[in-house]
Amino acid sequence: EAQVTQNPRYLITVTGKKLTVTCSQNMNHEYMSWYRQDPGLGLRQIYYSMNVEVTDKGDVPEGYKVSRKEKRNFPLILESPSPNQTSLYFCASRSQSGNTEAFFGQGTRLTVV
Amino acid sequence: GEDVEQSLFLSVREGDSSVINCTYTDSSSTYLYWYKQEPGAGLQLLTYIFSNMDMKQDQRLTVLLNKKDKHLSLRIADTQTGDSAIYFCAEKSGGYNKLIFGAGTRLAVHP
């Protein structure tokens, strides 16, 4: 089954404690991206990756890092989480020829206290 | 910059039609999309329309695009309780690698 898998689904952490949210897709998609969803703001793009070792900033990259060492994985790293990063995070993927992110992960709800 | 706006809430009776509206600002948008988000789930691509089209119909869904007014709408015919969800409008501008999302419209379907 074609899918985008994120882990964990829920996470509560403390300010300053580094964390990684993993994202994996099994469709051999070139393009992957991370969004955060906040009430009243919709989804905003954090980072995207056009292919292995190619990443770029989205609209709200501050406080986040990503890496794309393998095609299937695109982890989101918070080196020093802060309470304003409490949000719902989504990973998405599509093929290079696709015209949109047709596949989204189930989401990771992160709370930073 | 680019902006997408939509009303936050819509309540309809089961069996009626729902119309969710959206406005966008970027006239160079190539594709416009509707996503559905059910509680606790990710986003599901419902349908999309290319900017040179006025209308697209897919079973109970009808998308209307008024490019002059930068207005997009999603009509759901014979709305069912299973249609209760948040619906996001999104645009993709030419040359950009991101989608610009609206805040989402929560559709509540009542008996």
mmCIF file of C-alpha atoms in Angstrom:
data_model
loop_
_atom_site.group_PDB
_atom_site.id
_atom_site.type_symbol
_atom_site.label_atom_id
_atom_site.label_comp_id
_atom_site.label_asym_id
_atom_site.label_seq_id
_atom_site.Cartn_x
_atom_site.Cartn_y
_atom_site.Cartn_z
ATOM 1 C CA GLU A 1 0.000 0.000 0.000
ATOM 2 C CA ALA A 2 1.308 3.410 -1.001
ATOM 3 C CA GLN A 3 1.825 5.499 2.084
ATOM 4 C CA VAL A 4 3.747 8.152 3.957
ATOM 5 C CA THR A 5 4.596 7.090 7.495
ATOM 6 C CA GLN A 6 5.451 9.483 10.274
ATOM 7 C CA ASN A 7 6.680 8.661 13.739
ATOM 8 C CA PRO A 8 5.837 9.324 16.445
ATOM 9 C CA ARG A 9 2.156 10.246 16.148
ATOM 10 C CA TYR A 10 2.215 12.079 19.478
ATOM 11 C CA LEU A 11 5.107 13.563 21.389
ATOM 12 C CA ILE A 12 5.385 15.678 24.515
ATOM 13 C CA THR A 13 8.832 17.044 25.240
ATOM 14 C CA VAL A 14 10.566 19.751 27.231
ATOM 15 C CA THR A 15 12.128 22.935 25.979
ATOM 16 C CA GLY A 16 15.626 22.440 24.634
ATOM 17 C CA LYS A 17 15.604 18.660 24.323
ATOM 18 C CA LYS A 18 16.555 17.676 20.784
ATOM 19 C CA LEU A 19 14.051 15.546 18.920
ATOM 20 C CA THR A 20 13.564 13.997 15.492
ATOM 21 C CA VAL A 21 10.321 13.232 13.728
ATOM 22 C CA THR A 22 10.786 10.599 11.066
ATOM 23 C CA CYS A 23 9.048 10.440 7.705
ATOM 24 C CA SER A 24 9.252 7.594 5.240
ATOM 25 C CA GLN A 25 7.519 6.979 1.904
ATOM 26 C CA ASN A 26 7.367 3.764 -0.099
ATOM 27 C CA MET A 27 6.490 5.222 -3.504
ATOM 28 C CA ASN A 28 9.984 6.152 -4.712
ATOM 29 C CA HIS A 29 8.920 9.802 -4.778
ATOM 30 C CA GLU A 30 11.579 12.401 -5.459
ATOM 31 C CA TYR A 31 9.839 15.300 -3.756
ATOM 32 C CA MET A 32 9.125 15.429 -0.020
ATOM 33 C CA SER A 33 8.144 18.245 2.287
ATOM 34 C CA TRP A 34 7.238 19.130 5.846
ATOM 35 C CA TYR A 35 4.336 21.333 6.949
ATOM 36 C CA ARG A 36 3.073 22.537 10.254
ATOM 37 C CA GLN A 37 -0.614 23.091 10.888
ATOM 38 C CA ASP A 38 -1.792 25.678 13.370
ATOM 39 C CA PRO A 39 -5.383 26.769 14.101
ATOM 40 C CA GLY A 40 -6.515 29.578 11.851
ATOM 41 C CA LEU A 41 -3.331 29.436 9.780
ATOM 42 C CA GLY A 42 -3.777 26.327 7.660
ATOM 43 C CA LEU A 43 -0.618 24.491 6.666
ATOM 44 C CA ARG A 44 2.680 26.255 6.248
ATOM 45 C CA GLN A 45 5.697 24.698 4.611
ATOM 46 C CA ILE A 46 8.801 24.265 6.750
ATOM 47 C CA TYR A 47 11.285 22.577 4.386
ATOM 48 C CA TYR A 48 11.152 20.655 1.154
ATOM 49 C CA SER A 49 13.445 18.357 -0.759
ATOM 50 C CA MET A 50 13.532 17.895 -4.520
ATOM 51 C CA ASN A 51 15.686 14.775 -4.322
ATOM 52 C CA VAL A 52 18.447 13.091 -2.336
ATOM 53 C CA GLU A 53 20.845 15.632 -0.812
ATOM 54 C CA VAL A 54 18.737 18.535 -2.163
ATOM 55 C CA THR A 55 16.805 20.475 0.465
ATOM 56 C CA ASP A 56 15.493 24.020 0.697
ATOM 57 C CA LYS A 57 13.660 26.282 3.098
ATOM 58 C CA GLY A 58 9.937 26.786 2.993
ATOM 59 C CA ASP A 59 8.024 29.609 4.635
ATOM 60 C CA VAL A 60 8.772 28.858 8.297
ATOM 61 C CA PRO A 61 12.161 27.085 8.535
ATOM 62 C CA GLU A 62 13.458 28.775 11.696
ATOM 63 C CA GLY A 63 14.210 26.300 14.469
ATOM 64 C CA TYR A 64 14.097 23.261 12.180
ATOM 65 C CA LYS A 65 16.558 21.158 10.227
ATOM 66 C CA VAL A 66 16.060 18.392 7.711
ATOM 67 C CA SER A 67 18.189 15.876 5.881
ATOM 68 C CA ARG A 68 17.679 13.729 2.797
ATOM 69 C CA LYS A 69 20.332 11.054 2.753
ATOM 70 C CA GLU A 70 18.032 8.458 1.208
ATOM 71 C CA LYS A 71 15.173 8.872 -1.176
ATOM 72 C CA ARG A 72 12.559 7.309 1.077
ATOM 73 C CA ASN A 73 13.367 9.208 4.314
ATOM 74 C CA PHE A 74 13.044 12.860 5.218
ATOM 75 C CA PRO A 75 13.444 13.425 8.962
ATOM 76 C CA LEU A 76 12.565 16.703 10.660
ATOM 77 C CA ILE A 77 14.964 17.723 13.410
ATOM 78 C CA LEU A 78 14.321 20.198 16.201
ATOM 79 C CA GLU A 79 17.693 20.873 17.770
ATOM 80 C CA SER A 80 16.340 22.946 20.659
ATOM 81 C CA PRO A 81 12.539 22.844 20.687
ATOM 82 C CA SER A 82 10.614 25.782 22.087
ATOM 83 C CA PRO A 83 6.940 26.088 23.084
ATOM 84 C CA ASN A 84 6.123 28.015 19.887
ATOM 85 C CA GLN A 85 6.929 24.841 17.976
ATOM 86 C CA THR A 86 3.967 23.111 19.569
ATOM 87 C CA SER A 87 1.960 22.172 16.514
ATOM 88 C CA LEU A 88 0.652 19.430 14.255
ATOM 89 C CA TYR A 89 3.257 18.375 11.697
ATOM 90 C CA PHE A 90 2.674 16.709 8.353
ATOM 91 C CA CYS A 91 5.084 15.119 5.952
ATOM 92 C CA ALA A 92 4.085 14.855 2.285
ATOM 93 C CA SER A 93 5.493 13.390 -0.907
ATOM 94 C CA ARG A 94 4.914 13.307 -4.633
ATOM 95 C CA SER A 95 6.699 12.202 -7.750
ATOM 96 C CA GLN A 96 8.688 14.777 -9.697
ATOM 97 C CA SER A 97 6.126 14.704 -12.465
ATOM 98 C CA GLY A 98 3.192 14.995 -10.085
ATOM 99 C CA ASN A 99 1.533 18.359 -9.794
ATOM 100 C CA THR A 100 0.831 18.296 -6.101
ATOM 101 C CA GLU A 101 1.546 16.590 -2.833
ATOM 102 C CA ALA A 102 -1.010 13.829 -3.207
ATOM 103 C CA PHE A 103 0.228 11.795 -0.262
ATOM 104 C CA PHE A 104 0.302 13.056 3.296
ATOM 105 C CA GLY A 105 1.367 11.303 6.465
ATOM 106 C CA GLN A 106 -1.023 10.889 9.402
ATOM 107 C CA GLY A 107 0.530 13.770 11.291
ATOM 108 C CA THR A 108 2.629 14.175 14.428
ATOM 109 C CA ARG A 109 1.179 16.187 17.263
ATOM 110 C CA LEU A 110 4.065 17.785 19.137
ATOM 111 C CA THR A 111 3.769 19.572 22.470
ATOM 112 C CA VAL A 112 6.760 21.423 23.869
ATOM 113 C CA VAL A 113 6.465 22.402 27.535
ATOM 114 C CA GLY B 1 2.874 37.651 -1.120
ATOM 115 C CA GLU B 2 0.542 34.812 -1.860
ATOM 116 C CA ASP B 3 -2.538 34.431 0.297
ATOM 117 C CA VAL B 4 -5.486 32.071 0.341
ATOM 118 C CA GLU B 5 -8.613 32.842 2.339
ATOM 119 C CA GLN B 6 -11.648 30.778 3.183
ATOM 120 C CA SER B 7 -14.428 30.974 5.727
ATOM 121 C CA LEU B 8 -13.783 28.926 8.839
ATOM 122 C CA PHE B 9 -17.083 27.185 9.386
ATOM 123 C CA LEU B 10 -20.061 25.859 7.431
ATOM 124 C CA SER B 11 -23.058 23.956 8.745
ATOM 125 C CA VAL B 12 -25.469 22.126 6.432
ATOM 126 C CA ARG B 13 -28.307 19.669 6.719
ATOM 127 C CA GLU B 14 -27.799 16.126 5.523
ATOM 128 C CA GLY B 15 -28.930 15.794 1.909
ATOM 129 C CA ASP B 16 -28.448 19.468 1.091
ATOM 130 C CA SER B 17 -25.643 20.836 -1.051
ATOM 131 C CA SER B 18 -22.581 22.390 0.557
ATOM 132 C CA VAL B 19 -20.613 25.176 -1.061
ATOM 133 C CA ILE B 20 -17.199 26.029 0.322
ATOM 134 C CA ASN B 21 -15.624 29.183 -1.027
ATOM 135 C CA CYS B 22 -12.034 30.290 -1.334
ATOM 136 C CA THR B 23 -10.228 33.353 -2.662
ATOM 137 C CA TYR B 24 -6.591 33.583 -3.613
ATOM 138 C CA THR B 25 -4.280 36.387 -4.572
ATOM 139 C CA ASP B 26 -1.638 34.954 -6.892
ATOM 140 C CA SER B 27 -2.804 35.382 -10.468
ATOM 141 C CA SER B 28 0.010 33.148 -11.715
ATOM 142 C CA SER B 29 -1.382 30.087 -9.929
ATOM 143 C CA THR B 30 -1.248 27.063 -12.188
ATOM 144 C CA TYR B 31 -3.213 24.588 -10.114
ATOM 145 C CA LEU B 32 -5.785 24.962 -7.356
ATOM 146 C CA TYR B 33 -6.695 22.163 -5.001
ATOM 147 C CA TRP B 34 -9.170 20.956 -2.471
ATOM 148 C CA TYR B 35 -8.018 18.726 0.359
ATOM 149 C CA LYS B 36 -10.128 16.999 2.992
ATOM 150 C CA GLN B 37 -8.931 16.364 6.538
ATOM 151 C CA GLU B 38 -10.911 14.024 8.736
ATOM 152 C CA PRO B 39 -10.349 14.050 12.514
ATOM 153 C CA GLY B 40 -6.988 12.576 13.451
ATOM 154 C CA ALA B 41 -5.999 11.998 9.849
ATOM 155 C CA GLY B 42 -3.702 13.541 7.294
ATOM 156 C CA LEU B 43 -4.833 15.460 4.262
ATOM 157 C CA GLN B 44 -6.533 13.667 1.424
ATOM 158 C CA LEU B 45 -6.425 15.215 -2.026
ATOM 159 C CA LEU B 46 -10.051 15.503 -3.121
ATOM 160 C CA THR B 47 -9.736 17.194 -6.453
ATOM 161 C CA TYR B 48 -7.838 19.864 -8.321
ATOM 162 C CA ILE B 49 -8.375 22.171 -11.249
ATOM 163 C CA PHE B 50 -5.948 23.588 -13.737
ATOM 164 C CA SER B 51 -6.041 27.338 -14.060
ATOM 165 C CA ASN B 52 -7.277 27.312 -17.658
ATOM 166 C CA MET B 53 -10.440 25.450 -16.679
ATOM 167 C CA ASP B 54 -13.681 26.947 -15.385
ATOM 168 C CA MET B 55 -15.285 23.875 -13.957
ATOM 169 C CA LYS B 56 -14.521 20.317 -13.040
ATOM 170 C CA GLN B 57 -17.009 17.717 -11.919
ATOM 171 C CA ASP B 58 -16.228 14.461 -10.185
ATOM 172 C CA GLN B 59 -19.262 12.511 -8.937
ATOM 173 C CA ARG B 60 -20.739 14.589 -6.082
ATOM 174 C CA LEU B 61 -17.996 17.201 -6.265
ATOM 175 C CA THR B 62 -18.058 20.255 -8.508
ATOM 176 C CA VAL B 63 -15.210 22.746 -8.579
ATOM 177 C CA LEU B 64 -15.794 26.190 -10.051
ATOM 178 C CA LEU B 65 -12.977 28.567 -10.830
ATOM 179 C CA ASN B 66 -13.431 32.260 -11.567
ATOM 180 C CA LYS B 67 -9.959 33.306 -12.544
ATOM 181 C CA LYS B 68 -10.889 36.948 -13.045
ATOM 182 C CA ASP B 69 -12.108 37.248 -9.454
ATOM 183 C CA LYS B 70 -9.572 34.707 -8.128
ATOM 184 C CA HIS B 71 -12.408 32.734 -6.596
ATOM 185 C CA LEU B 72 -12.597 28.988 -6.198
ATOM 186 C CA SER B 73 -15.504 26.993 -4.849
ATOM 187 C CA LEU B 74 -16.216 23.378 -3.985
ATOM 188 C CA ARG B 75 -19.767 22.151 -4.160
ATOM 189 C CA ILE B 76 -20.686 18.857 -2.529
ATOM 190 C CA ALA B 77 -24.032 17.532 -3.680
ATOM 191 C CA ASP B 78 -26.237 15.453 -1.350
ATOM 192 C CA THR B 79 -23.987 16.106 1.630
ATOM 193 C CA GLN B 80 -23.631 13.161 4.005
ATOM 194 C CA THR B 81 -22.436 12.875 7.590
ATOM 195 C CA GLY B 82 -19.258 11.270 6.257
ATOM 196 C CA ASP B 83 -18.485 14.563 4.551
ATOM 197 C CA SER B 84 -17.976 16.243 7.933
ATOM 198 C CA ALA B 85 -14.347 17.322 7.925
ATOM 199 C CA ILE B 86 -12.065 20.289 7.417
ATOM 200 C CA TYR B 87 -11.660 21.302 3.787
ATOM 201 C CA PHE B 88 -8.546 23.130 2.677
ATOM 202 C CA CYS B 89 -8.195 25.198 -0.416
ATOM 203 C CA ALA B 90 -4.622 25.460 -1.754
ATOM 204 C CA GLU B 91 -2.865 27.043 -4.686
ATOM 205 C CA LYS B 92 0.376 26.265 -6.404
ATOM 206 C CA SER B 93 2.087 29.061 -8.225
ATOM 207 C CA GLY B 94 4.168 28.506 -11.312
ATOM 208 C CA GLY B 95 7.799 27.838 -10.459
ATOM 209 C CA TYR B 96 7.145 27.363 -6.765
ATOM 210 C CA ASN B 97 7.649 24.094 -4.956
ATOM 211 C CA LYS B 98 5.094 24.650 -2.263
ATOM 212 C CA LEU B 99 1.387 24.799 -1.782
ATOM 213 C CA ILE B 100 -0.194 27.851 -0.188
ATOM 214 C CA PHE B 101 -3.037 26.684 2.025
ATOM 215 C CA GLY B 102 -6.064 28.468 3.340
ATOM 216 C CA ALA B 103 -6.930 28.157 7.029
ATOM 217 C CA GLY B 104 -9.482 25.448 6.328
ATOM 218 C CA THR B 105 -13.296 25.352 6.453
ATOM 219 C CA ARG B 106 -14.855 23.062 9.003
ATOM 220 C CA LEU B 107 -17.956 21.454 7.494
ATOM 221 C CA ALA B 108 -20.518 20.185 9.979
ATOM 222 C CA VAL B 109 -23.348 18.032 8.631
ATOM 223 C CA HIS B 110 -26.403 17.659 10.841
ATOM 224 C CA PRO B 111 -29.535 15.496 10.465
#
